[in-house]
Coordinates of C-alpha atoms in Angstrom, one line a residue:
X105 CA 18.5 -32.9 -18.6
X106 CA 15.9 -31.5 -21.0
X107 CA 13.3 -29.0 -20.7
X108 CA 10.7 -30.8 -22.3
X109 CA 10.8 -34.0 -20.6
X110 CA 7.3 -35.3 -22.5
X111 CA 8.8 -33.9 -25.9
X112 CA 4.7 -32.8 -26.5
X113 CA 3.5 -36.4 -26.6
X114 CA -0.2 -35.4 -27.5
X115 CA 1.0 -33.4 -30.7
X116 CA 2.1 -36.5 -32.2
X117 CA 1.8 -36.4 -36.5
X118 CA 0.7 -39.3 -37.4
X119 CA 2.4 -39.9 -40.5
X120 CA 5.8 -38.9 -39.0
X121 CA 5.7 -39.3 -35.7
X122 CA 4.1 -42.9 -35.2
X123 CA 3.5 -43.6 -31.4
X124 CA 6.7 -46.0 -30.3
X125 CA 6.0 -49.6 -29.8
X126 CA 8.9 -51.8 -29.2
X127 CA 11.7 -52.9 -27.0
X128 CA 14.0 -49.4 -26.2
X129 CA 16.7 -52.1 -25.6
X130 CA 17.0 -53.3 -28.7
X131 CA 16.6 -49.9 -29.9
X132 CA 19.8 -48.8 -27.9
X133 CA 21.5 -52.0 -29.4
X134 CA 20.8 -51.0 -32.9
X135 CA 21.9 -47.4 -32.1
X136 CA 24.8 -48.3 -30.0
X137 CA 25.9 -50.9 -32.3
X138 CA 25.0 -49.1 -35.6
X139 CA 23.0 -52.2 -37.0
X140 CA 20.5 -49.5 -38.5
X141 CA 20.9 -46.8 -40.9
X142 CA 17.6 -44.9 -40.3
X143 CA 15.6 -44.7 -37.1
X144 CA 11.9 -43.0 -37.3
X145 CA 10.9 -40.0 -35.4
X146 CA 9.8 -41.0 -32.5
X147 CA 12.6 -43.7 -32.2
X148 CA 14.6 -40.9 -32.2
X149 CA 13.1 -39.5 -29.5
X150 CA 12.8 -42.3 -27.4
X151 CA 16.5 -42.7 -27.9
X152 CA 16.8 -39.1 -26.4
X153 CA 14.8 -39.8 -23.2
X154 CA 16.7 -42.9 -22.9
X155 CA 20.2 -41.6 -22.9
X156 CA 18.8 -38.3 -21.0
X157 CA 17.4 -40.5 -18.1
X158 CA 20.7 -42.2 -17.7
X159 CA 22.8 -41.2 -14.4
X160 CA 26.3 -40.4 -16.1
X161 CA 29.3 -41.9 -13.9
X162 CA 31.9 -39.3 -12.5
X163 CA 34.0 -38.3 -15.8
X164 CA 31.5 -39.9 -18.0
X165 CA 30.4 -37.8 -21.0
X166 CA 29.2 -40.7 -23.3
X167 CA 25.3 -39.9 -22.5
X168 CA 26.1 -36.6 -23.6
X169 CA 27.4 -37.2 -26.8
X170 CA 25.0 -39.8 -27.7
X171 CA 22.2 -37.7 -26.8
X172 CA 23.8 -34.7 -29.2
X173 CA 24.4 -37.1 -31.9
X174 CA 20.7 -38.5 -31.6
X175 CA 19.2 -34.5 -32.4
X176 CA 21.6 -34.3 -35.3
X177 CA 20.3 -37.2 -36.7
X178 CA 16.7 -36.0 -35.9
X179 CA 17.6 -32.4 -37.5
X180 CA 19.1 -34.3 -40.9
X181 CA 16.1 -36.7 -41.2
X182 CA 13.4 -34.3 -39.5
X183 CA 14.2 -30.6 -40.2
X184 CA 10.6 -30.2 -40.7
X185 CA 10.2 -31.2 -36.8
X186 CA 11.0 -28.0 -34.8
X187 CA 11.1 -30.2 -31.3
X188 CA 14.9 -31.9 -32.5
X189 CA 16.1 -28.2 -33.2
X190 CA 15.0 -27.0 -29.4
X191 CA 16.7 -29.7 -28.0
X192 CA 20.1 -28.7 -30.0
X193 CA 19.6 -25.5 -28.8
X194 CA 19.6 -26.7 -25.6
X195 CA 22.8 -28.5 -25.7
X196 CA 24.7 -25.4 -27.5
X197 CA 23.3 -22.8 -24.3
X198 CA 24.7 -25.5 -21.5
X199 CA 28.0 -24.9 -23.5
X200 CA 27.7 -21.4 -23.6
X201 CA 27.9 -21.6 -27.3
X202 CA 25.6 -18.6 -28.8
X203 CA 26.5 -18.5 -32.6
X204 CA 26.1 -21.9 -33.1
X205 CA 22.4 -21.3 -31.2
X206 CA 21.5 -19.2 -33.7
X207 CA 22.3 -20.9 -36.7
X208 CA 21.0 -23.6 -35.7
X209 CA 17.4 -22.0 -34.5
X210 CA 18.1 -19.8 -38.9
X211 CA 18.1 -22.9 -40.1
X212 CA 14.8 -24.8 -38.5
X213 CA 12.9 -20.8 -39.0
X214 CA 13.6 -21.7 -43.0
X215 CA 11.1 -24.9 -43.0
X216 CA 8.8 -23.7 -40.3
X217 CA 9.2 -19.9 -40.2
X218 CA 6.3 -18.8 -38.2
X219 CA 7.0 -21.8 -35.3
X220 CA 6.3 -19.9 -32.3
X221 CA 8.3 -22.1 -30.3
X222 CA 11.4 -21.2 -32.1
X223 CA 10.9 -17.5 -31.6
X224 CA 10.4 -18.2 -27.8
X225 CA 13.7 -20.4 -27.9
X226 CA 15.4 -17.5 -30.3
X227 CA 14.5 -15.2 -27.1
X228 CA 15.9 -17.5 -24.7
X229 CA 19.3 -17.2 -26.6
X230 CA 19.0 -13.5 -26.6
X231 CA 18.6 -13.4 -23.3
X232 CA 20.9 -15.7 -22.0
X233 CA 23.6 -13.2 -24.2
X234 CA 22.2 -10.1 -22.3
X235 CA 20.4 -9.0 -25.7
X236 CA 17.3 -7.8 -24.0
X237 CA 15.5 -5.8 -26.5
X238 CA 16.6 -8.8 -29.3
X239 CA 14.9 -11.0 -26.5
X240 CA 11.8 -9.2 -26.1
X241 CA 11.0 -8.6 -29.6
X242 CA 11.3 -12.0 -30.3
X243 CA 9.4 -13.0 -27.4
X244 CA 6.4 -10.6 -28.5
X245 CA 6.5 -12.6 -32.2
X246 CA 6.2 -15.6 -30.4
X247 CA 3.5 -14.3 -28.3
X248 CA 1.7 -12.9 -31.2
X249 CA 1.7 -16.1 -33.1
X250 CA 0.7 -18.3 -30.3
X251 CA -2.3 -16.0 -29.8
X252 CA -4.6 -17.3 -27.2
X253 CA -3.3 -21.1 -27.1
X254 CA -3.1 -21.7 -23.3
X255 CA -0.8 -25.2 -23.5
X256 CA 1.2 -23.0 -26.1
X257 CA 1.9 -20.3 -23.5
X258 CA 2.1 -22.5 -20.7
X259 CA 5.2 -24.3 -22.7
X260 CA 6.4 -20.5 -22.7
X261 CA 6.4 -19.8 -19.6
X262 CA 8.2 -22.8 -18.8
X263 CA 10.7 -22.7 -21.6
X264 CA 11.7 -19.1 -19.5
X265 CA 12.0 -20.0 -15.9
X266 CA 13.5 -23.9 -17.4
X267 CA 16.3 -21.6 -18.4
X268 CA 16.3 -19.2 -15.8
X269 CA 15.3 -16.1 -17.8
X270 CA 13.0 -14.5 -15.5
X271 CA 12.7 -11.1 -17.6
X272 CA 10.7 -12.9 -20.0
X273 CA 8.3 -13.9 -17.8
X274 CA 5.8 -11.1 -17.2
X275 CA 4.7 -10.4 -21.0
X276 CA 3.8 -14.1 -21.0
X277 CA 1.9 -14.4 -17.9
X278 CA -0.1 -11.2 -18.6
X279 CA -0.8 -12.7 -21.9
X280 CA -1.5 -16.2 -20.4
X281 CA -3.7 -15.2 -17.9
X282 CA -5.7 -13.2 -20.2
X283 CA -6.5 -16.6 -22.2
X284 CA -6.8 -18.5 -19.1
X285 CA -4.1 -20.3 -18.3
X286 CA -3.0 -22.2 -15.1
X287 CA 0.3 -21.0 -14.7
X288 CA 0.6 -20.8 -10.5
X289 CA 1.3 -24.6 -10.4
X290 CA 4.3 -23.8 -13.2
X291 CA 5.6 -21.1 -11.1
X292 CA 5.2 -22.7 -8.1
X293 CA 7.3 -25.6 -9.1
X294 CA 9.9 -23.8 -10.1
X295 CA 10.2 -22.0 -6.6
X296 CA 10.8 -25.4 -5.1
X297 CA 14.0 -25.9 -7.6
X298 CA 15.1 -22.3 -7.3
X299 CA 17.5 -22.8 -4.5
X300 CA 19.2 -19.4 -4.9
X301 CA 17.4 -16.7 -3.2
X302 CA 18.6 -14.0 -5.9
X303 CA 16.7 -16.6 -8.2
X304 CA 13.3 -16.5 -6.1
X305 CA 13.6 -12.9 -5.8
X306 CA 13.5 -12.6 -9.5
X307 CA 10.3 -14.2 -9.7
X308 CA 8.2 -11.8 -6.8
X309 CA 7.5 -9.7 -9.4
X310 CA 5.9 -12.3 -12.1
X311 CA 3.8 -13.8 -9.3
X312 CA 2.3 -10.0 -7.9
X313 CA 1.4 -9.5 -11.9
X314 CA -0.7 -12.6 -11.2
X315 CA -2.3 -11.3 -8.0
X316 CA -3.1 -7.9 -9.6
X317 CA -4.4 -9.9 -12.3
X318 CA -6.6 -11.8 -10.1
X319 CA -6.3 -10.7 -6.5
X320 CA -8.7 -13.6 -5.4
X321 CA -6.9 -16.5 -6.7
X322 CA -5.6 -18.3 -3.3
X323 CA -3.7 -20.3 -5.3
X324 CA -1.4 -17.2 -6.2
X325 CA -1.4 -15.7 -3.0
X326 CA 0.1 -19.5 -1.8
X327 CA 2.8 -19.3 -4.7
X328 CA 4.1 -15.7 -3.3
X329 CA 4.3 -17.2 0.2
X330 CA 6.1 -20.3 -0.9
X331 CA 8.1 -17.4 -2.6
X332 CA 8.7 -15.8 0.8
X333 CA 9.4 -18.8 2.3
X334 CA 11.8 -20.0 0.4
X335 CA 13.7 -17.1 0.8
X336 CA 13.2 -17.3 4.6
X337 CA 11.3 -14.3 4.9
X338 CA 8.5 -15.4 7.1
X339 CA 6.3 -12.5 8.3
X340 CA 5.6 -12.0 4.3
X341 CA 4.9 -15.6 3.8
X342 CA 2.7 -15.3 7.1
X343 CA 0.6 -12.4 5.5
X344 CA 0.8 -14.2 1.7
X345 CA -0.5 -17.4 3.1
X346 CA -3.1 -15.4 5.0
X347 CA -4.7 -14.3 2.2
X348 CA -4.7 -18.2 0.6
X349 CA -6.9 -19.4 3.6
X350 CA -9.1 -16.4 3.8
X351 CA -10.1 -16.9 0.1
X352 CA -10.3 -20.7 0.4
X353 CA -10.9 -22.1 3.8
X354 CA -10.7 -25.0 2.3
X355 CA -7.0 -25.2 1.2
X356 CA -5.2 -27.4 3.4
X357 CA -1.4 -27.0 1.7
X358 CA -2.2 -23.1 2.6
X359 CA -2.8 -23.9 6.2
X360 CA 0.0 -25.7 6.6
X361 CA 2.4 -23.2 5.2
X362 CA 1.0 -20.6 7.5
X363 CA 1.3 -23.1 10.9
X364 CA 5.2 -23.7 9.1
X365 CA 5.7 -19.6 9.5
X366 CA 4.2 -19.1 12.9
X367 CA 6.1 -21.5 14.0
X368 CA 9.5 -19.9 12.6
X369 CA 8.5 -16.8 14.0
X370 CA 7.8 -18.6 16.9
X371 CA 4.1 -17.7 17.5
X372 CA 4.2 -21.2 19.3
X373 CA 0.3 -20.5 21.0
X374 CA -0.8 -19.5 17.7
X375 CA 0.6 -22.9 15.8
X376 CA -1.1 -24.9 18.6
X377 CA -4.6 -23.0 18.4
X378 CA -4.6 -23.6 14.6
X379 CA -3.5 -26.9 14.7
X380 CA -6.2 -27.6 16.7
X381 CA -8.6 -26.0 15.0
X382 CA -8.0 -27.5 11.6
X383 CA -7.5 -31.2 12.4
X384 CA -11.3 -30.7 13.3
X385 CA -12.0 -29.7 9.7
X386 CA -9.4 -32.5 7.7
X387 CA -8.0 -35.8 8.2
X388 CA -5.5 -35.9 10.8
X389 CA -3.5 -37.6 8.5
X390 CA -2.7 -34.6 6.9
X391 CA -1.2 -32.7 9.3
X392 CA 1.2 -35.7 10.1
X393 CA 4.4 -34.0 9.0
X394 CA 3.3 -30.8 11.2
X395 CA 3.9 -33.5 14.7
X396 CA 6.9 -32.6 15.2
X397 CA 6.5 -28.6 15.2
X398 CA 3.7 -28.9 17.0
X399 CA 5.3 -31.2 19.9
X400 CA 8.2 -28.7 20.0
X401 CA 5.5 -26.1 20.3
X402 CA 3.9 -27.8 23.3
X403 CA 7.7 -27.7 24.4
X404 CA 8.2 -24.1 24.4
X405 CA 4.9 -23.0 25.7
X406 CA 5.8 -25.3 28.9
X407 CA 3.9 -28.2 28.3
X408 CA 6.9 -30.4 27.9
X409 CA 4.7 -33.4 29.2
X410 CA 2.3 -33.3 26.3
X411 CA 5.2 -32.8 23.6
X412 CA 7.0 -35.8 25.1
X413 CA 3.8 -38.0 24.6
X414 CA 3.6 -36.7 20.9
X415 CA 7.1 -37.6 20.1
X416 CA 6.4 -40.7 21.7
X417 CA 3.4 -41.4 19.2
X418 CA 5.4 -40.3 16.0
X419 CA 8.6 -42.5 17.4
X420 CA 6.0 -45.6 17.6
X421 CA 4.8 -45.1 14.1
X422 CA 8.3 -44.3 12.6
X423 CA 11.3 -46.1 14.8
X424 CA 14.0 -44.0 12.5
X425 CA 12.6 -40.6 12.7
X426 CA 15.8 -39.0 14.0
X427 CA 15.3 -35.9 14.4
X428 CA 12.0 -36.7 16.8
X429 CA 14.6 -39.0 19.2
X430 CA 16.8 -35.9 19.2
X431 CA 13.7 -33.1 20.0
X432 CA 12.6 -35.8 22.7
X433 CA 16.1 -36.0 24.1
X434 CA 16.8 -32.1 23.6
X435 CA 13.7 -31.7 25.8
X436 CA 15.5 -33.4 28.8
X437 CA 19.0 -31.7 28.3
X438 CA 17.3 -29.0 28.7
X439 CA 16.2 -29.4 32.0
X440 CA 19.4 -30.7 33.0
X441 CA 18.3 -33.9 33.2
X442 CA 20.9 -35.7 31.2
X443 CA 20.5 -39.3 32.8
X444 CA 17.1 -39.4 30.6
X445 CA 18.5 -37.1 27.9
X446 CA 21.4 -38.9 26.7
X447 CA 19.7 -42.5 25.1
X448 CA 17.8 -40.6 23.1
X449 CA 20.1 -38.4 21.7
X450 CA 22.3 -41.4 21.0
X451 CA 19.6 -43.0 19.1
X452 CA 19.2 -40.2 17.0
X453 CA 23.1 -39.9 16.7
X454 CA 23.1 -43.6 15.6
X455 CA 20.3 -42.5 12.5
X456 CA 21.4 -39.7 11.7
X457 CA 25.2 -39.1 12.2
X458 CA 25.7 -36.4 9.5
X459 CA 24.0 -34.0 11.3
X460 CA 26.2 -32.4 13.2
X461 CA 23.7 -30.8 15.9
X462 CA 23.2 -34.2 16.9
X463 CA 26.3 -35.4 18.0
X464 CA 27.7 -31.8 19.7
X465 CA 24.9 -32.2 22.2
X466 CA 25.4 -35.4 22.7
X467 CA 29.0 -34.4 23.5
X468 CA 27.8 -32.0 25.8
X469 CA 25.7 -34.0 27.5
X470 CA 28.2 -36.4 28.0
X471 CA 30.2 -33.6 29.1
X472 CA 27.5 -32.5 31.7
X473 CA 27.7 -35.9 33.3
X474 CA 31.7 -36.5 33.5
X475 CA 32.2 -39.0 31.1
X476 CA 35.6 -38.2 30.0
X477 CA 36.0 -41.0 27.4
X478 CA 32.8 -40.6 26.0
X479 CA 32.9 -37.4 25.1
X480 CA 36.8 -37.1 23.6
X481 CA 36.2 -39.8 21.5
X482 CA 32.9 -38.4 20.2
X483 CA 34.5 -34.9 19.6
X484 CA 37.7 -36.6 18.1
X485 CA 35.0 -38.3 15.4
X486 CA 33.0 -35.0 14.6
X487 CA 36.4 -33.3 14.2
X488 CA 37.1 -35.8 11.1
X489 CA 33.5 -35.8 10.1
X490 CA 33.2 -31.7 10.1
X491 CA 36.8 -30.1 10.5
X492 CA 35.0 -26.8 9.3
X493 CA 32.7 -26.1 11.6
X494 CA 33.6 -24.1 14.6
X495 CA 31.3 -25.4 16.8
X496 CA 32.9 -28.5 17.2
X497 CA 36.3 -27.3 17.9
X498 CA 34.9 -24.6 20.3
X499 CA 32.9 -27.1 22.4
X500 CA 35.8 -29.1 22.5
X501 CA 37.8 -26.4 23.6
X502 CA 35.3 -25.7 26.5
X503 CA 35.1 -29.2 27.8
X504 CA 39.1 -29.7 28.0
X505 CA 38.8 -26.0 29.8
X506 CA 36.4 -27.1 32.6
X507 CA 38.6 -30.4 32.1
X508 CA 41.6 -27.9 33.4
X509 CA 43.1 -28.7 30.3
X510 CA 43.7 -25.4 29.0
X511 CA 46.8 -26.3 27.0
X512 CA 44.8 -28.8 25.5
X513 CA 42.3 -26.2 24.9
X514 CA 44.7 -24.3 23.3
X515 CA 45.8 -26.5 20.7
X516 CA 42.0 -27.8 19.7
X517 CA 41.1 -24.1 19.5
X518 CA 44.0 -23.8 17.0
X519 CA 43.5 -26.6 15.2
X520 CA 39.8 -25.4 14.3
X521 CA 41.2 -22.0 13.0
X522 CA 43.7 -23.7 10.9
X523 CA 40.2 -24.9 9.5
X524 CA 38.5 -21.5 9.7
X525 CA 40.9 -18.6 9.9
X526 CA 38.6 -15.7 9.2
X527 CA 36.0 -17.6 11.8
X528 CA 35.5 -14.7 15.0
X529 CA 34.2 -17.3 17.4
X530 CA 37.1 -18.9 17.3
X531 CA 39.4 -16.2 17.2
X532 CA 38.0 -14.8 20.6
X533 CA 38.3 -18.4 22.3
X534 CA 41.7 -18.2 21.1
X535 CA 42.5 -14.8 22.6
X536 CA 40.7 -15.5 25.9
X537 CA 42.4 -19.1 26.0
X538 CA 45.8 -17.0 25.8
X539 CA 45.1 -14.6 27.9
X540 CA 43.9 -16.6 30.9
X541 CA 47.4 -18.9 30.1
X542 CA 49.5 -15.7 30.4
X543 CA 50.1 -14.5 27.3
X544 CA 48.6 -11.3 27.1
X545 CA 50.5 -9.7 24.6
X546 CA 49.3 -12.7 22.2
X547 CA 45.4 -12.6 23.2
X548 CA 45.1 -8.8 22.8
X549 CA 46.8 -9.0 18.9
X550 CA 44.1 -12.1 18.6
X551 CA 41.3 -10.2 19.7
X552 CA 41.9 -7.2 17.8
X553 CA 42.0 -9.8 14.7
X554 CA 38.2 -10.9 16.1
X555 CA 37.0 -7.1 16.2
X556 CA 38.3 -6.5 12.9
X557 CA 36.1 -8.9 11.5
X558 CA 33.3 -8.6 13.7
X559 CA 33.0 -6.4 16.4
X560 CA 29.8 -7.2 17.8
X561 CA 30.3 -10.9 19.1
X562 CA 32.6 -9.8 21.9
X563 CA 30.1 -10.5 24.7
X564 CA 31.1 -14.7 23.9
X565 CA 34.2 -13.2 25.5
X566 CA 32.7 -13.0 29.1
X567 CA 30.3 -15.6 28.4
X568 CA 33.5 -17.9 28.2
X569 CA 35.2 -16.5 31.0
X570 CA 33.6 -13.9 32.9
X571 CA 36.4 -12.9 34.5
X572 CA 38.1 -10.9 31.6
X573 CA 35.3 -8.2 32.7
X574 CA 38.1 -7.2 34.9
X575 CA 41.0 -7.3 32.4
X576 CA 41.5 -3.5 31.4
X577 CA 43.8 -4.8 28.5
X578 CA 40.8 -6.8 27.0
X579 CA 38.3 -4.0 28.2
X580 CA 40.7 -1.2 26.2
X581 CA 40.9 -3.4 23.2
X582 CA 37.3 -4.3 22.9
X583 CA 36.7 -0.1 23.4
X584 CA 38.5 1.1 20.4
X585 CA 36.3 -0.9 18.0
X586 CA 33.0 -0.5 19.3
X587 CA 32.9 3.2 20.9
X588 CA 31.9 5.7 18.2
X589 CA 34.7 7.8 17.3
X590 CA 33.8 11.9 17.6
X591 CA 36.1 14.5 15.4
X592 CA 37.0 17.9 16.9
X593 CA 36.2 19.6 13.2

């Protein structure tokens, strides 16, 4: 994929770039089938979207090369046209290929020497090499050149967080805010695609120069929280968020955001009271993907009657809502009451069977009410469908225990750590498994493998079986990892 996706369609040159009118088929015939020697500008371009667009087939590196070949073609014909050089750039920086960057970026500087964008792409390179002074001189060149133009320093600061070159970001937003540019919604969008949280971190800083910049803008204060959330920090998203609403009432994604966070920080009254309160001021409609939290809300505040009849409504609208059959359904297991619990969860097991939440408490449940076959051949299937995660072999390994199958037990509980060796849930269901079958010399060399590696889930122990409270063995073992050690010096 590209960074500039619209390839600045508005900054077309009339006498080289006319506007494309034909058939892009027949345009990828001709190219495909070399039945042209020249293509014009923008039918270069259009070439370039095409063969960018394209989902490439595992192994498949055709699109690839056709795109490359297309820029070279644009650079021979065009090298007047900086936009055909930023592309190659482009390519030669996915393939980690600096030198060739930088020729190529020395030769487009020769025809258009003062083209700020290929002094912000010249930093770019710099900084993707770890050249940071290089970087920011050409960045400040750039930035001088481009002056006050806000679509110019908008492309800027896109062209930096594109390529994940968060450094380069503050001069440019202090620059671009002082001409008056929109750049939350730019940053913003790039929180939503920065999945790492070292990535999101990176960017705190460029959005807090926006808020000292303009401590009034709610649409900053919403970016930071969005930050925050994404990174799961949710009392700072609370208190970011906060500040959105207070400056703009009026800013419904804001209010959302801050019912999402008191609901992870389960303020469950206070999601309800502002729920409530703000369906009274917009469309219910807009609230709509809020139901669910707001039924489970009702749920934990012991109003399990009223969440029930939400789920209900949400389940009428939208039949395959899976996670809302599994809340309902959760909301009976809960009380035990599995008779009522267990078609529910089924359905949602039926929509949704990659999640494996779904199916281990439908296991349970079937469990809970005896029904043997039911529930091995459900944990058999979620064994082949997610061999690495403990829970499933250690729920197993509980329901062949209260089974009286503790051999059985055994093996599953092995099995899973063959999956998961370094996993200490498992390795303390295996050493209380053995020690409860007899061999204690076995268990105790087990658990001291589980306190090793973390010392502090040892209680699952007794919660397993309660009676190893009494086992001095287990007791001793479990002492010489977690009592602080004291020195005579």
């Amino acid at each position: 994929m590209s960074f500039f996706p619209s390839d600045w369609d508005d900054e077309e040159d009339e006498d080289n770039f006319d506007p494309f009118q034909g058939d892009i088929d027949s345009l990828v015939s001709d190219f495909e089938n070399k039945s042209r020697d020249n293509f014009t500008a923008r039918e270069l371009m259009e070439l370039f979207r095409f063969y960018n667009s394209q989902i490439a087939l595992p192994g498949e590196i055709r699109n690839e090369n056709y795109s490359k070949i297309i820029i070279e073609l644009g650079i021979q014909q065009f090298p007047y046209m900086p936009i055909f050089t930023l592309h190659m750039v482009e390519i030669f920086l996915r393939e980690n290929k600096y030198k060739q960057a930088h020729t190529s970026l020395a030769q487009a500087t020769a025809y258009t020497p003062f083209d700020p964008a290929l002094m912000m792409m010249k930093s770019i390179c710099y900084s993707h090499e770890g050249a940071r002074k290089l970087a920011l001189e050409s960045l400040l060149a750039a930035l001088e050149i481009a002056g006050n133009d806000e679509e110019q320093l908008e492309d800027f600061l896109e062209m930096a967080l594109y390529h994940e070159q968060y450094d380069l970001t503050l001069p440019i937003v202090e620059k671009a805010l002082n001409a008056g540019a929109e750049i939350s919604p730019i940053i913003e969008k790039y929180i939503a695609r920065a999945e790492d949280d070292g990535l999101i971190a990176e960017l705190i800083p460029t959005i807090e120069a926006i808020i000292e910049q303009d401590p009034y803008s709610s649409e900053a204060w919403y970016v930071l929280g969005s930050g925050y959330l994404a990174q799961e920090k949710h009392k700072e998203a609370l208190r970011a968020f906060d500040f959105a609403v207070t400056i703009n009432d009026n800013f419904s994604d804001a209010w959302i955001a801050l019912m999402e966070c008191n609901y992870e920080l389960s303020n469950y009254e206070t999601f309800i009271s502002l729920y409530n309160e703000q369906i009274e001021r917009f469309p219910k409609k807009i609230f709509e993907e809020l139901e669910g939290l707001l039924a489970w809300s009702y749920h934990e505040t012991s109003q399990t009657a009223k969440a029930r009849e939400i789920y209900k409504d949400v389940l009428n609208r939208d039949p395959t809502d899976a996670e809302s059959w599994y809340s309902l359904g959760l909301t009976w297991q809960q009380e035990s009451n599995y008779t009522n619990a267990i078609p529910y969860l089924e359905k949602a097991y039926e929509l949704d069977s990659i999640e494996v939440d779904y199916g281990l408490v439908l296991a349970t449940s079937y469990v809970a009410t005896n029904n043997i076959e039911k529930w091995e051949a459900l944990f058999e299937q979620l064994s082949t469908e997610f061999p690495f995660q403990p829970e499933v072999w250690l729920d197993w390994g509980v329901a062949l225990h209260e089974n009286g199958e503790i051999n059985k037990a055994l093996d599953i509980t092995e099995q899973g750590l063959e999956n998961s060796p370094r996993s200490p849930a498992l390795l303390y269901r295996m050493g209380a498994l053995c020690y409860l079958s007899g061999n204690q010399d076995v268990a105790i060399l087990i658990l001291e493998r589980a306190l090793e590696l973390n010392p502090q889930e040892h209680f699952t122990l007794f919660i397993f079986a309660p009676e190893l409270k009494k086992a001095l063995r287990v007791l001793e073992c479990i002492s010489r990892f977690t009592q602080p050690k004291f020195s005579d010096e």
